[in-house]
Short mmCIF file of C-alpha atoms in Angstrom, two decimals:
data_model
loop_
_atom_site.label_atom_id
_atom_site.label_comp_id
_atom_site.label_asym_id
_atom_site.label_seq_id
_atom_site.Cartn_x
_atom_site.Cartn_y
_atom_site.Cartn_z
CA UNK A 28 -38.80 47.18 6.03
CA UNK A 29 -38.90 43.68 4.70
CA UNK A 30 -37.26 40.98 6.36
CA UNK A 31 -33.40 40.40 4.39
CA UNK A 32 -31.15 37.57 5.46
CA UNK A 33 -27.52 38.44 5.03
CA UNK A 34 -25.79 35.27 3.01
CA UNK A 35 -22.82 34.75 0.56
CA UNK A 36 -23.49 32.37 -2.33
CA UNK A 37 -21.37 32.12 -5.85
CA UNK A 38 -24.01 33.88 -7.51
CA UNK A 39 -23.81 31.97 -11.36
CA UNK A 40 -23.60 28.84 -9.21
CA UNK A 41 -26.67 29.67 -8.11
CA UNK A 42 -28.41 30.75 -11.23
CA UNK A 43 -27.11 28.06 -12.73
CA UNK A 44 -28.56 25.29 -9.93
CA UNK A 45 -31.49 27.14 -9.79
CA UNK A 46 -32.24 26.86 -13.54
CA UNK A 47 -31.57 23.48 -13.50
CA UNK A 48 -33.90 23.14 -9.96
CA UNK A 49 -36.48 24.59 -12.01
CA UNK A 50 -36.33 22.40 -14.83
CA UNK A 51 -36.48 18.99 -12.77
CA UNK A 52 -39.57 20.66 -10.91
CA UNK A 53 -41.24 20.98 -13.96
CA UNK A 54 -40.38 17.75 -15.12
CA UNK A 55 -41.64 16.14 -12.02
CA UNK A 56 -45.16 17.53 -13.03
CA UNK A 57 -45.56 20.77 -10.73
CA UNK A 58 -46.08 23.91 -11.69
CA UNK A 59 -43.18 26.12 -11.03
CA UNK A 60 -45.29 29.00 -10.88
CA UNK A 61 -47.77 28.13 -7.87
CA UNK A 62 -46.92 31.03 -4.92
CA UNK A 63 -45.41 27.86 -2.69
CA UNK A 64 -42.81 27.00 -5.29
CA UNK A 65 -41.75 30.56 -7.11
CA UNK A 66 -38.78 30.70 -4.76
CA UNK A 67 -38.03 26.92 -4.33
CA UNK A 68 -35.11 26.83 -7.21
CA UNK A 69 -33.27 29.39 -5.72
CA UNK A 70 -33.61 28.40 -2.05
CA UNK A 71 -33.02 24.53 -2.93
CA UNK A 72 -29.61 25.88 -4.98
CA UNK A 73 -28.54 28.10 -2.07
CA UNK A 74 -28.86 24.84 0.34
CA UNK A 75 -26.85 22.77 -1.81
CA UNK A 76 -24.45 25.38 -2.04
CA UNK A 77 -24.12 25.13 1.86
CA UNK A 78 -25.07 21.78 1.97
CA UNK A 79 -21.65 20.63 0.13
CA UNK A 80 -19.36 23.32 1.38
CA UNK A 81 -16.80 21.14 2.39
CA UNK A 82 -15.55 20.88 -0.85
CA UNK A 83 -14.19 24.62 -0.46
CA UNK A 84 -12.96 24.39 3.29
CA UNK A 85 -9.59 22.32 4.60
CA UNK A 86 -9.76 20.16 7.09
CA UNK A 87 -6.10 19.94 7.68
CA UNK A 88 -5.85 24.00 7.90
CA UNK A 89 -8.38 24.08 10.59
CA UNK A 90 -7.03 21.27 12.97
CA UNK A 91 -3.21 23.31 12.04
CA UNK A 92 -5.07 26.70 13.31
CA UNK A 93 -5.49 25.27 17.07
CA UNK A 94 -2.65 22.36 17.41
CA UNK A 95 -0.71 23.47 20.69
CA UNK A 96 2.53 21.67 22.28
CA UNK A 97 1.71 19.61 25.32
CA UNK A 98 2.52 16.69 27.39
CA UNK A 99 -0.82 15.29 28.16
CA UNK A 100 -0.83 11.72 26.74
CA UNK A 101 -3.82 9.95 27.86
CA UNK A 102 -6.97 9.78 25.58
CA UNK A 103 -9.13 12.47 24.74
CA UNK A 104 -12.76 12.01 23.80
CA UNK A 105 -15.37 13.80 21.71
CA UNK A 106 -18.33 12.37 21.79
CA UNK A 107 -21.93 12.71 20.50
CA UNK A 108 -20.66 15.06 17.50
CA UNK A 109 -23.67 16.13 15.71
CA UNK A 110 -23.47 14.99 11.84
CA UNK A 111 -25.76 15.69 8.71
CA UNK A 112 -24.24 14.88 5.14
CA UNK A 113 -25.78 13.72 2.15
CA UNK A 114 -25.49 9.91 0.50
CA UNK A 115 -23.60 10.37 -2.99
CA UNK A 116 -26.02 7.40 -4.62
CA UNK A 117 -29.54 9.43 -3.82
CA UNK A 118 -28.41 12.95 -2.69
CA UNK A 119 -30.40 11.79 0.52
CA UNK A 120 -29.34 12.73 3.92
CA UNK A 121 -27.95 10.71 6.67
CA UNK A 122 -27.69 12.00 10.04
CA UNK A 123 -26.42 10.82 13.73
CA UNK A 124 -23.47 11.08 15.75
CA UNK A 125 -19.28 10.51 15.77
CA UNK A 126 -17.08 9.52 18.53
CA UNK A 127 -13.47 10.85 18.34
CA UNK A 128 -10.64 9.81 20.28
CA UNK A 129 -6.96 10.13 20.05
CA UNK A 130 -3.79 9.96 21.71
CA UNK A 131 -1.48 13.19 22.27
CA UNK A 132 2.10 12.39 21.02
CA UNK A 133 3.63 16.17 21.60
CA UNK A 134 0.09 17.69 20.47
CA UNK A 135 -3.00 18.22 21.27
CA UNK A 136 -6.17 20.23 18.94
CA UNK A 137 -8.37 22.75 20.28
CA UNK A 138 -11.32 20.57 21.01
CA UNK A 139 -14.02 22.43 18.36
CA UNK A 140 -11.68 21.53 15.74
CA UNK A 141 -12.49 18.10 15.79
CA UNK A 142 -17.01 18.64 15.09
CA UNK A 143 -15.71 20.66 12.36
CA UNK A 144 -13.38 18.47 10.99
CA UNK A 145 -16.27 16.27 10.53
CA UNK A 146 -18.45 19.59 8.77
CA UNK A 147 -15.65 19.54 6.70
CA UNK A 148 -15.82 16.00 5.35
CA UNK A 149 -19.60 15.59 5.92
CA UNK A 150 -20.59 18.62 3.80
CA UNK A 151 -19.71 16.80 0.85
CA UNK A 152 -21.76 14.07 -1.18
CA UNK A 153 -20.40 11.40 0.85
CA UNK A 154 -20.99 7.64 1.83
CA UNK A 155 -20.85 6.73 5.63
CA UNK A 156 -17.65 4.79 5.27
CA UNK A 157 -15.56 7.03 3.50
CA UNK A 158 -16.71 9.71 5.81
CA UNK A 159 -15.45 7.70 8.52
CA UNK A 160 -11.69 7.44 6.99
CA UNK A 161 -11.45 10.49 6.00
CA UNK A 162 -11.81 12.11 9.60
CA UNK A 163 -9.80 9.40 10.75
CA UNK A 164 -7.04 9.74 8.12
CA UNK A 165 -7.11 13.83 8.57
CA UNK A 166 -6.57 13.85 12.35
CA UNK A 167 -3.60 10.86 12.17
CA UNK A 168 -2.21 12.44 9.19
CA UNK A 169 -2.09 16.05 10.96
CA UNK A 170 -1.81 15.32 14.42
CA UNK A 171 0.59 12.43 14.41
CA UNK A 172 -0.93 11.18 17.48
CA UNK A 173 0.03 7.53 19.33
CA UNK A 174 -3.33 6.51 18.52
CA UNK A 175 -6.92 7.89 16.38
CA UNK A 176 -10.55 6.11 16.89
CA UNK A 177 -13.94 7.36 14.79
CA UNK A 178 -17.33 5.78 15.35
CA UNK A 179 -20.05 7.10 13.35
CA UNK A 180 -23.81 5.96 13.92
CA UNK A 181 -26.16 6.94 11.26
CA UNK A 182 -29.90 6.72 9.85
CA UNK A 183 -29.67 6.71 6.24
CA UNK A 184 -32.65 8.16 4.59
CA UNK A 185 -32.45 7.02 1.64
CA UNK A 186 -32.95 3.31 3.59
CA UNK A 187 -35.90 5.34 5.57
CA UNK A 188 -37.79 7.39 2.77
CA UNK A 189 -37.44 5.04 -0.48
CA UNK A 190 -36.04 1.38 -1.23
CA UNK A 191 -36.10 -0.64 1.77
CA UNK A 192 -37.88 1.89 3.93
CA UNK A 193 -36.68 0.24 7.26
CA UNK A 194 -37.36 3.19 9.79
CA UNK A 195 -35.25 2.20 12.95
CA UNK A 196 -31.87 0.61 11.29
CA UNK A 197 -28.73 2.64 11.75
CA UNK A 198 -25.41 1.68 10.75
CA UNK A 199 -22.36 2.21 12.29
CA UNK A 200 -19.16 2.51 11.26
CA UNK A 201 -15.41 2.52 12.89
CA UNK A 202 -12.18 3.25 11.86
CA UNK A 203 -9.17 2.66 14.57
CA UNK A 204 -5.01 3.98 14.24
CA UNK A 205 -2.07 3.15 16.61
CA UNK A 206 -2.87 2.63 20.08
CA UNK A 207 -6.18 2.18 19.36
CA UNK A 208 -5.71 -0.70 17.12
CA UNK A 209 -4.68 -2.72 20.49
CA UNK A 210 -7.99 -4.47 21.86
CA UNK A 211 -7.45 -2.95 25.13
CA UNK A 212 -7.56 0.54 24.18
CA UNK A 213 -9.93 0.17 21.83
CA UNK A 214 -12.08 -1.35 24.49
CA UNK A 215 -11.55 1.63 26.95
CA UNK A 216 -12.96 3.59 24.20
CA UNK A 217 -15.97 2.42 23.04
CA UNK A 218 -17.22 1.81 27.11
CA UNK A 219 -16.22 5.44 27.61
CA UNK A 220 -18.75 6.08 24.43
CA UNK A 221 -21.43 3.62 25.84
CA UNK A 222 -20.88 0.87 23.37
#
């Protein structure tokens, strides 16, 4: 029995992609019909598909589906969140790691809402900084904590691959609410990071 692989795609988004995947293929001088490229539109439409799911998915709605009452009201940290997203200005990716804190005012998240907060935001053509607010502004805005702080390191390839093809630069960006826009918190948080 061949080997299937279960997945759920829009399927005239994908014909559609796929067409067009085929097209710029061609254009680009290959020959769409050599055996290493006859299913390359399709798979390169299905990735994009899941590649910019975000734009289907709400972050607020998943940090709502785990918020719980509590009293705890000292920082919590999630650190070394795994991110891949694409750059809007060369569909390139850029990949690294966030660091999320906050400050429980009443409520705290279940803790695996916060990495996919950032799938959320991240799997959408995206720039680095905007990506940075928009986590930042999702958990303040839903959470009402005393305090929100996002750091987000990042290779950028279209930096790496093309233009200035500088291998080892990352940039890093931050975004800081509340308590955490008071030097000394903000201080206990990036040493608790490693910054």
């Amino acid at each position: 029995m061949p080997y299937k692989k279960l997945e759920e795609y829009n399927m005239q988004v994908t014909d559609d992609v796929k067409s067009r995947y085929k097209s710029i293929i061609e254009d680009l001088g290959e020959n769409i019909n050599r055996e290493g490229l006859l299913k390359t539109p399709e798979r390169a439409a299905k990735a994009m598909q899941f590649l910019t799911q975000g734009y289907h998915q709400d972050p607020v709605e998943i940090l709502k589906s785990a918020m719980f009452k509590e009293s705890y009201n000292e920082m919590v940290i999630v650190k070394d969140i795994e991110i891949y997203s694409l750059c809007e200005h060369h569909m390139l990716p850029f990949f690294g790691k966030a660091h999320i804190a906050y400050i429980p005012d009443g409520h705290i998240v279940g803790l695996s809402k916060l990495p996919r907060v950032i799938d959320v935001f991240a799997r959408r053509l995206q720039v680095q900084e905007r990506l940075t607010e928009d986590v930042l502004d999702c958990i303040n805005d839903t959470l009402k904590p005393q305090g929100v702080a996002v750091v987000i390191e990042a290779a950028h390839m279209c930096m790496m691959m093309r233009g200035v093809q500088k291998q080892n630069s990352l940039t890093t960006t931050s975004g800081f609410r509340g308590q955490f826009e008071k030097i000394e918190t903000r201080n206990e948080f990036l040493k608790l990071i490693g910054k």
